[in-house]
Amino acid sequence: MGCISTKHAKHTPGYEDPKVLSTETTFTVSEVEALYELYKKLSFSIIKDGLIHKEEFQLALFRNSKKQNLFADRVFDLFDVKRNGVIDFGEFVRSLSIFHPDAPEEDKIAFAFRLYDLRQTGYIERDELKEMVLALLNESDLFLSDEVVEQIVDKTFSEADSKGDGIIDLDEWKEFVKKNPSMLRNMTLPYLKDITLAFPSFVMNSEVKNEDVAIQ
């Protein structure tokens, strides 16, 4: 692929053995290896340091590194397990595994809950729900009137807040999502099931030249 190939070639920061990662995730060893190729492309797309920065993450998700989006920010923050402002390879694979079609539904529900829990209080408040609804509508290029948005938020919150205490805890969230599986629609990326086959399309769409990636 035009990369440097030697026995002593360096790996990107945070690189972990694919065999180890495959035992901790839904991916096979070959899928982890394919993800490493994708990771290198993403981590060299703008800053070229072998780590995925927020701008590179947004570019991968939305083809736009400048676009401000709460949904993208939240996903990035949850991928950035070490809370150091970048995503290394181990974090990338472990977090992405949750989006695998075969990942346990419980993991997807828990991740989605953390996504909506903007202030990390352990529960979801109405204004947090509204902020995420607006972000998801914006990402889908859907523009609804304030009145319609309020109706959506009111209906969703009243259904989810089964205890009627003004907050949605994890147990309430689990019950709500099981009754409304569409809430997990964004939590599954079908192509991850065939990542070794789908990978060439990522390479073809990438704006990074192979010669820019000099790390194995």
PDB file of C-alpha atoms in Angstrom:
ATOM      1  CA  MET A   1       0.000   0.000   0.000  1.00  0.00           C
ATOM      2  CA  GLY A   2       2.979   2.274  -0.272  1.00  0.00           C
ATOM      3  CA  CYS A   3       3.724   2.144   3.467  1.00  0.00           C
ATOM      4  CA  ILE A   4       7.101   1.528   5.024  1.00  0.00           C
ATOM      5  CA  SER A   5       7.354  -2.170   5.760  1.00  0.00           C
ATOM      6  CA  THR A   6      10.147  -3.378   8.015  1.00  0.00           C
ATOM      7  CA  LYS A   7      10.358  -5.762  10.910  1.00  0.00           C
ATOM      8  CA  HIS A   8      11.105  -2.837  13.202  1.00  0.00           C
ATOM      9  CA  ALA A   9       8.421  -0.485  11.876  1.00  0.00           C
ATOM     10  CA  LYS A  10       6.822   1.561  14.620  1.00  0.00           C
ATOM     11  CA  HIS A  11       3.158   1.343  15.486  1.00  0.00           C
ATOM     12  CA  THR A  12       0.886   4.267  16.234  1.00  0.00           C
ATOM     13  CA  PRO A  13       0.626   5.486  19.861  1.00  0.00           C
ATOM     14  CA  GLY A  14      -1.693   3.300  21.914  1.00  0.00           C
ATOM     15  CA  TYR A  15      -1.282   0.325  19.574  1.00  0.00           C
ATOM     16  CA  GLU A  16      -2.346  -2.990  21.103  1.00  0.00           C
ATOM     17  CA  ASP A  17      -1.983  -6.576  19.937  1.00  0.00           C
ATOM     18  CA  PRO A  18      -4.948  -7.472  17.668  1.00  0.00           C
ATOM     19  CA  LYS A  19      -5.151 -10.886  19.349  1.00  0.00           C
ATOM     20  CA  VAL A  20      -5.698  -9.238  22.736  1.00  0.00           C
ATOM     21  CA  LEU A  21      -8.236  -6.760  21.374  1.00  0.00           C
ATOM     22  CA  SER A  22     -10.171  -9.531  19.639  1.00  0.00           C
ATOM     23  CA  THR A  23     -10.627 -11.343  22.971  1.00  0.00           C
ATOM     24  CA  GLU A  24     -12.032  -8.172  24.550  1.00  0.00           C
ATOM     25  CA  THR A  25     -14.327  -7.097  21.710  1.00  0.00           C
ATOM     26  CA  THR A  26     -16.771  -8.446  19.130  1.00  0.00           C
ATOM     27  CA  PHE A  27     -14.117  -8.302  16.389  1.00  0.00           C
ATOM     28  CA  THR A  28     -11.999 -11.150  15.054  1.00  0.00           C
ATOM     29  CA  VAL A  29      -8.221 -10.767  14.778  1.00  0.00           C
ATOM     30  CA  SER A  30      -8.438 -10.092  11.023  1.00  0.00           C
ATOM     31  CA  GLU A  31     -11.141  -7.473  11.628  1.00  0.00           C
ATOM     32  CA  VAL A  32      -8.973  -5.727  14.227  1.00  0.00           C
ATOM     33  CA  GLU A  33      -6.115  -5.708  11.721  1.00  0.00           C
ATOM     34  CA  ALA A  34      -8.439  -4.158   9.113  1.00  0.00           C
ATOM     35  CA  LEU A  35      -9.524  -1.571  11.677  1.00  0.00           C
ATOM     36  CA  TYR A  36      -5.880  -0.699  12.275  1.00  0.00           C
ATOM     37  CA  GLU A  37      -5.513   0.196   8.599  1.00  0.00           C
ATOM     38  CA  LEU A  38      -8.620   2.382   8.888  1.00  0.00           C
ATOM     39  CA  TYR A  39      -7.330   3.881  12.133  1.00  0.00           C
ATOM     40  CA  LYS A  40      -4.044   4.870  10.489  1.00  0.00           C
ATOM     41  CA  LYS A  41      -5.931   6.610   7.685  1.00  0.00           C
ATOM     42  CA  LEU A  42      -8.075   8.584  10.142  1.00  0.00           C
ATOM     43  CA  SER A  43      -5.253   9.434  12.527  1.00  0.00           C
ATOM     44  CA  PHE A  44      -3.175  10.905   9.712  1.00  0.00           C
ATOM     45  CA  SER A  45      -6.010  12.763   7.969  1.00  0.00           C
ATOM     46  CA  ILE A  46      -5.271  16.197   9.482  1.00  0.00           C
ATOM     47  CA  ILE A  47      -2.712  16.282  12.303  1.00  0.00           C
ATOM     48  CA  LYS A  48      -0.714  13.220  11.220  1.00  0.00           C
ATOM     49  CA  ASP A  49       0.467  12.052  14.645  1.00  0.00           C
ATOM     50  CA  GLY A  50      -1.068   8.579  14.765  1.00  0.00           C
ATOM     51  CA  LEU A  51      -3.824   9.647  17.176  1.00  0.00           C
ATOM     52  CA  ILE A  52      -7.400  10.578  16.292  1.00  0.00           C
ATOM     53  CA  HIS A  53      -8.213  14.172  17.231  1.00  0.00           C
ATOM     54  CA  LYS A  54     -11.729  15.583  17.383  1.00  0.00           C
ATOM     55  CA  GLU A  55     -11.374  17.301  13.994  1.00  0.00           C
ATOM     56  CA  GLU A  56     -10.323  14.012  12.384  1.00  0.00           C
ATOM     57  CA  PHE A  57     -13.156  12.179  14.111  1.00  0.00           C
ATOM     58  CA  GLN A  58     -15.707  14.690  12.799  1.00  0.00           C
ATOM     59  CA  LEU A  59     -14.196  14.505   9.330  1.00  0.00           C
ATOM     60  CA  ALA A  60     -14.629  10.727   9.358  1.00  0.00           C
ATOM     61  CA  LEU A  61     -18.229  10.950  10.581  1.00  0.00           C
ATOM     62  CA  PHE A  62     -19.480  13.970   8.686  1.00  0.00           C
ATOM     63  CA  ARG A  63     -16.865  14.759   6.013  1.00  0.00           C
ATOM     64  CA  ASN A  64     -16.501  18.116   7.736  1.00  0.00           C
ATOM     65  CA  SER A  65     -13.849  18.823  10.387  1.00  0.00           C
ATOM     66  CA  LYS A  66     -15.283  22.257  11.248  1.00  0.00           C
ATOM     67  CA  LYS A  67     -18.925  21.361  11.778  1.00  0.00           C
ATOM     68  CA  GLN A  68     -20.027  21.719  15.384  1.00  0.00           C
ATOM     69  CA  ASN A  69     -22.308  18.898  16.452  1.00  0.00           C
ATOM     70  CA  LEU A  70     -23.217  17.823  19.969  1.00  0.00           C
ATOM     71  CA  PHE A  71     -23.761  14.222  18.867  1.00  0.00           C
ATOM     72  CA  ALA A  72     -20.250  13.989  17.404  1.00  0.00           C
ATOM     73  CA  ASP A  73     -18.782  15.673  20.494  1.00  0.00           C
ATOM     74  CA  ARG A  74     -20.496  13.212  22.825  1.00  0.00           C
ATOM     75  CA  VAL A  75     -19.436  10.155  20.824  1.00  0.00           C
ATOM     76  CA  PHE A  76     -15.848  11.448  20.727  1.00  0.00           C
ATOM     77  CA  ASP A  77     -15.858  12.069  24.492  1.00  0.00           C
ATOM     78  CA  LEU A  78     -17.072   8.512  25.160  1.00  0.00           C
ATOM     79  CA  PHE A  79     -14.477   7.017  22.804  1.00  0.00           C
ATOM     80  CA  ASP A  80     -11.799   9.068  24.599  1.00  0.00           C
ATOM     81  CA  VAL A  81     -11.788   6.787  27.640  1.00  0.00           C
ATOM     82  CA  LYS A  82      -8.508   8.190  28.993  1.00  0.00           C
ATOM     83  CA  ARG A  83      -9.919  11.735  28.819  1.00  0.00           C
ATOM     84  CA  ASN A  84      -6.774  13.143  27.199  1.00  0.00           C
ATOM     85  CA  GLY A  85      -8.379  14.761  24.153  1.00  0.00           C
ATOM     86  CA  VAL A  86      -7.384  12.096  21.614  1.00  0.00           C
ATOM     87  CA  ILE A  87      -8.410   8.548  20.714  1.00  0.00           C
ATOM     88  CA  ASP A  88      -5.707   5.887  20.522  1.00  0.00           C
ATOM     89  CA  PHE A  89      -6.043   2.557  18.731  1.00  0.00           C
ATOM     90  CA  GLY A  90      -7.119   0.542  21.767  1.00  0.00           C
ATOM     91  CA  GLU A  91      -9.846   3.052  22.623  1.00  0.00           C
ATOM     92  CA  PHE A  92     -10.951   3.137  18.986  1.00  0.00           C
ATOM     93  CA  VAL A  93     -11.432  -0.631  18.709  1.00  0.00           C
ATOM     94  CA  ARG A  94     -13.040  -1.168  22.122  1.00  0.00           C
ATOM     95  CA  SER A  95     -15.497   1.687  21.659  1.00  0.00           C
ATOM     96  CA  LEU A  96     -16.297   0.841  18.052  1.00  0.00           C
ATOM     97  CA  SER A  97     -17.062  -2.722  19.113  1.00  0.00           C
ATOM     98  CA  ILE A  98     -20.242  -1.462  20.813  1.00  0.00           C
ATOM     99  CA  PHE A  99     -21.539  -0.459  17.360  1.00  0.00           C
ATOM    100  CA  HIS A 100     -20.986  -3.955  15.922  1.00  0.00           C
ATOM    101  CA  PRO A 101     -24.255  -5.638  14.850  1.00  0.00           C
ATOM    102  CA  ASP A 102     -23.417  -8.600  17.086  1.00  0.00           C
ATOM    103  CA  ALA A 103     -22.554  -6.522  20.181  1.00  0.00           C
ATOM    104  CA  PRO A 104     -24.799  -7.170  23.216  1.00  0.00           C
ATOM    105  CA  GLU A 105     -27.883  -4.955  23.266  1.00  0.00           C
ATOM    106  CA  GLU A 106     -27.188  -4.153  26.930  1.00  0.00           C
ATOM    107  CA  ASP A 107     -23.879  -2.537  25.912  1.00  0.00           C
ATOM    108  CA  LYS A 108     -25.622  -0.439  23.261  1.00  0.00           C
ATOM    109  CA  ILE A 109     -28.308   0.666  25.729  1.00  0.00           C
ATOM    110  CA  ALA A 110     -25.705   1.653  28.330  1.00  0.00           C
ATOM    111  CA  PHE A 111     -23.630   3.571  25.762  1.00  0.00           C
ATOM    112  CA  ALA A 112     -26.713   5.422  24.473  1.00  0.00           C
ATOM    113  CA  PHE A 113     -27.638   6.330  28.065  1.00  0.00           C
ATOM    114  CA  ARG A 114     -24.190   7.845  28.640  1.00  0.00           C
ATOM    115  CA  LEU A 115     -24.567   9.667  25.328  1.00  0.00           C
ATOM    116  CA  TYR A 116     -27.704  11.457  26.557  1.00  0.00           C
ATOM    117  CA  ASP A 117     -26.367  11.968  30.087  1.00  0.00           C
ATOM    118  CA  LEU A 118     -24.563  15.134  29.012  1.00  0.00           C
ATOM    119  CA  ARG A 119     -23.544  16.257  32.491  1.00  0.00           C
ATOM    120  CA  GLN A 120     -22.565  12.737  33.589  1.00  0.00           C
ATOM    121  CA  THR A 121     -24.850  12.781  36.620  1.00  0.00           C
ATOM    122  CA  GLY A 122     -26.050   9.200  36.214  1.00  0.00           C
ATOM    123  CA  TYR A 123     -29.477  10.231  34.954  1.00  0.00           C
ATOM    124  CA  ILE A 124     -31.012  12.122  32.023  1.00  0.00           C
ATOM    125  CA  GLU A 125     -32.859  15.386  32.555  1.00  0.00           C
ATOM    126  CA  ARG A 126     -35.383  16.905  30.174  1.00  0.00           C
ATOM    127  CA  ASP A 127     -33.071  19.637  28.888  1.00  0.00           C
ATOM    128  CA  GLU A 128     -30.374  17.029  28.132  1.00  0.00           C
ATOM    129  CA  LEU A 129     -32.884  15.011  26.134  1.00  0.00           C
ATOM    130  CA  LYS A 130     -33.908  18.127  24.221  1.00  0.00           C
ATOM    131  CA  GLU A 131     -30.298  19.040  23.405  1.00  0.00           C
ATOM    132  CA  MET A 132     -29.648  15.580  21.982  1.00  0.00           C
ATOM    133  CA  VAL A 133     -32.908  15.540  20.013  1.00  0.00           C
ATOM    134  CA  LEU A 134     -31.956  18.871  18.436  1.00  0.00           C
ATOM    135  CA  ALA A 135     -28.453  17.597  17.653  1.00  0.00           C
ATOM    136  CA  LEU A 136     -29.769  14.440  16.000  1.00  0.00           C
ATOM    137  CA  LEU A 137     -32.340  16.409  13.991  1.00  0.00           C
ATOM    138  CA  ASN A 138     -29.602  18.782  12.873  1.00  0.00           C
ATOM    139  CA  GLU A 139     -27.363  15.899  11.835  1.00  0.00           C
ATOM    140  CA  SER A 140     -30.250  14.464   9.804  1.00  0.00           C
ATOM    141  CA  ASP A 141     -30.862  17.895   8.219  1.00  0.00           C
ATOM    142  CA  LEU A 142     -34.386  17.901   9.656  1.00  0.00           C
ATOM    143  CA  PHE A 143     -35.660  21.299  10.705  1.00  0.00           C
ATOM    144  CA  LEU A 144     -38.798  21.240  12.822  1.00  0.00           C
ATOM    145  CA  SER A 145     -40.607  24.088  14.514  1.00  0.00           C
ATOM    146  CA  ASP A 146     -39.924  24.728  18.201  1.00  0.00           C
ATOM    147  CA  GLU A 147     -43.476  23.612  18.959  1.00  0.00           C
ATOM    148  CA  VAL A 148     -43.007  20.236  17.269  1.00  0.00           C
ATOM    149  CA  VAL A 149     -39.645  19.720  18.972  1.00  0.00           C
ATOM    150  CA  GLU A 150     -41.192  20.440  22.363  1.00  0.00           C
ATOM    151  CA  GLN A 151     -43.970  17.945  21.635  1.00  0.00           C
ATOM    152  CA  ILE A 152     -41.428  15.255  20.731  1.00  0.00           C
ATOM    153  CA  VAL A 153     -39.373  15.933  23.860  1.00  0.00           C
ATOM    154  CA  ASP A 154     -42.439  16.038  26.137  1.00  0.00           C
ATOM    155  CA  LYS A 155     -43.828  12.777  24.766  1.00  0.00           C
ATOM    156  CA  THR A 156     -40.475  10.983  24.915  1.00  0.00           C
ATOM    157  CA  PHE A 157     -39.641  12.210  28.413  1.00  0.00           C
ATOM    158  CA  SER A 158     -43.063  11.431  29.883  1.00  0.00           C
ATOM    159  CA  GLU A 159     -42.914   7.891  28.484  1.00  0.00           C
ATOM    160  CA  ALA A 160     -39.377   7.273  29.708  1.00  0.00           C
ATOM    161  CA  ASP A 161     -39.787   8.851  33.153  1.00  0.00           C
ATOM    162  CA  SER A 162     -41.999   6.049  34.448  1.00  0.00           C
ATOM    163  CA  LYS A 163     -41.371   7.010  38.087  1.00  0.00           C
ATOM    164  CA  GLY A 164     -42.485  10.572  37.417  1.00  0.00           C
ATOM    165  CA  ASP A 165     -39.615  12.126  39.368  1.00  0.00           C
ATOM    166  CA  GLY A 166     -38.394  14.438  36.613  1.00  0.00           C
ATOM    167  CA  ILE A 167     -35.328  12.377  35.650  1.00  0.00           C
ATOM    168  CA  ILE A 168     -34.639   9.224  33.630  1.00  0.00           C
ATOM    169  CA  ASP A 169     -32.410   6.716  35.396  1.00  0.00           C
ATOM    170  CA  LEU A 170     -30.686   3.748  33.733  1.00  0.00           C
ATOM    171  CA  ASP A 171     -33.423   1.249  34.636  1.00  0.00           C
ATOM    172  CA  GLU A 172     -36.120   3.529  33.185  1.00  0.00           C
ATOM    173  CA  TRP A 173     -33.976   4.062  30.108  1.00  0.00           C
ATOM    174  CA  LYS A 174     -33.584   0.310  29.574  1.00  0.00           C
ATOM    175  CA  GLU A 175     -37.342  -0.235  29.746  1.00  0.00           C
ATOM    176  CA  PHE A 176     -38.043   2.719  27.458  1.00  0.00           C
ATOM    177  CA  VAL A 177     -35.529   1.613  24.823  1.00  0.00           C
ATOM    178  CA  LYS A 178     -36.842  -1.950  24.818  1.00  0.00           C
ATOM    179  CA  LYS A 179     -40.279  -0.543  23.987  1.00  0.00           C
ATOM    180  CA  ASN A 180     -38.785   1.894  21.464  1.00  0.00           C
ATOM    181  CA  PRO A 181     -35.900   0.066  19.732  1.00  0.00           C
ATOM    182  CA  SER A 182     -35.570   2.876  17.190  1.00  0.00           C
ATOM    183  CA  MET A 183     -33.714   4.784  19.943  1.00  0.00           C
ATOM    184  CA  LEU A 184     -30.782   2.444  19.272  1.00  0.00           C
ATOM    185  CA  ARG A 185     -30.811   2.925  15.507  1.00  0.00           C
ATOM    186  CA  ASN A 186     -27.602   4.979  15.599  1.00  0.00           C
ATOM    187  CA  MET A 187     -25.915   2.397  17.835  1.00  0.00           C
ATOM    188  CA  THR A 188     -25.325  -0.169  15.082  1.00  0.00           C
ATOM    189  CA  LEU A 189     -23.031   0.206  12.084  1.00  0.00           C
ATOM    190  CA  PRO A 190     -23.836  -2.700   9.707  1.00  0.00           C
ATOM    191  CA  TYR A 191     -20.546  -2.461   7.784  1.00  0.00           C
ATOM    192  CA  LEU A 192     -18.586  -3.457  10.909  1.00  0.00           C
ATOM    193  CA  LYS A 193     -19.850  -7.012  10.390  1.00  0.00           C
ATOM    194  CA  ASP A 194     -17.863  -7.196   7.154  1.00  0.00           C
ATOM    195  CA  ILE A 195     -15.091  -4.726   7.937  1.00  0.00           C
ATOM    196  CA  THR A 196     -12.464  -6.806   6.136  1.00  0.00           C
ATOM    197  CA  LEU A 197     -14.542  -6.602   2.952  1.00  0.00           C
ATOM    198  CA  ALA A 198     -15.745  -3.035   3.461  1.00  0.00           C
ATOM    199  CA  PHE A 199     -12.316  -1.627   4.235  1.00  0.00           C
ATOM    200  CA  PRO A 200     -11.252  -0.978   0.598  1.00  0.00           C
ATOM    201  CA  SER A 201     -14.131   1.491   0.221  1.00  0.00           C
ATOM    202  CA  PHE A 202     -12.851   3.432   3.241  1.00  0.00           C
ATOM    203  CA  VAL A 203      -9.430   3.645   1.614  1.00  0.00           C
ATOM    204  CA  MET A 204     -10.890   4.781  -1.684  1.00  0.00           C
ATOM    205  CA  ASN A 205     -12.885   7.510   0.051  1.00  0.00           C
ATOM    206  CA  SER A 206     -10.003   8.678   2.200  1.00  0.00           C
ATOM    207  CA  GLU A 207      -8.313  11.975   1.422  1.00  0.00           C
ATOM    208  CA  VAL A 208      -5.081  10.734   2.988  1.00  0.00           C
ATOM    209  CA  LYS A 209      -2.390   9.578   0.628  1.00  0.00           C
ATOM    210  CA  ASN A 210      -0.718   6.266   1.374  1.00  0.00           C
ATOM    211  CA  GLU A 211       2.711   7.883   1.415  1.00  0.00           C
ATOM    212  CA  ASP A 212       1.535  10.106   4.278  1.00  0.00           C
ATOM    213  CA  VAL A 213       1.106   7.026   6.469  1.00  0.00           C
ATOM    214  CA  ALA A 214       4.618   5.908   7.332  1.00  0.00           C
ATOM    215  CA  ILE A 215       3.741   3.803  10.371  1.00  0.00           C
ATOM    216  CA  GLN A 216       2.905   0.107  10.313  1.00  0.00           C
TER     217      GLN A 216
END
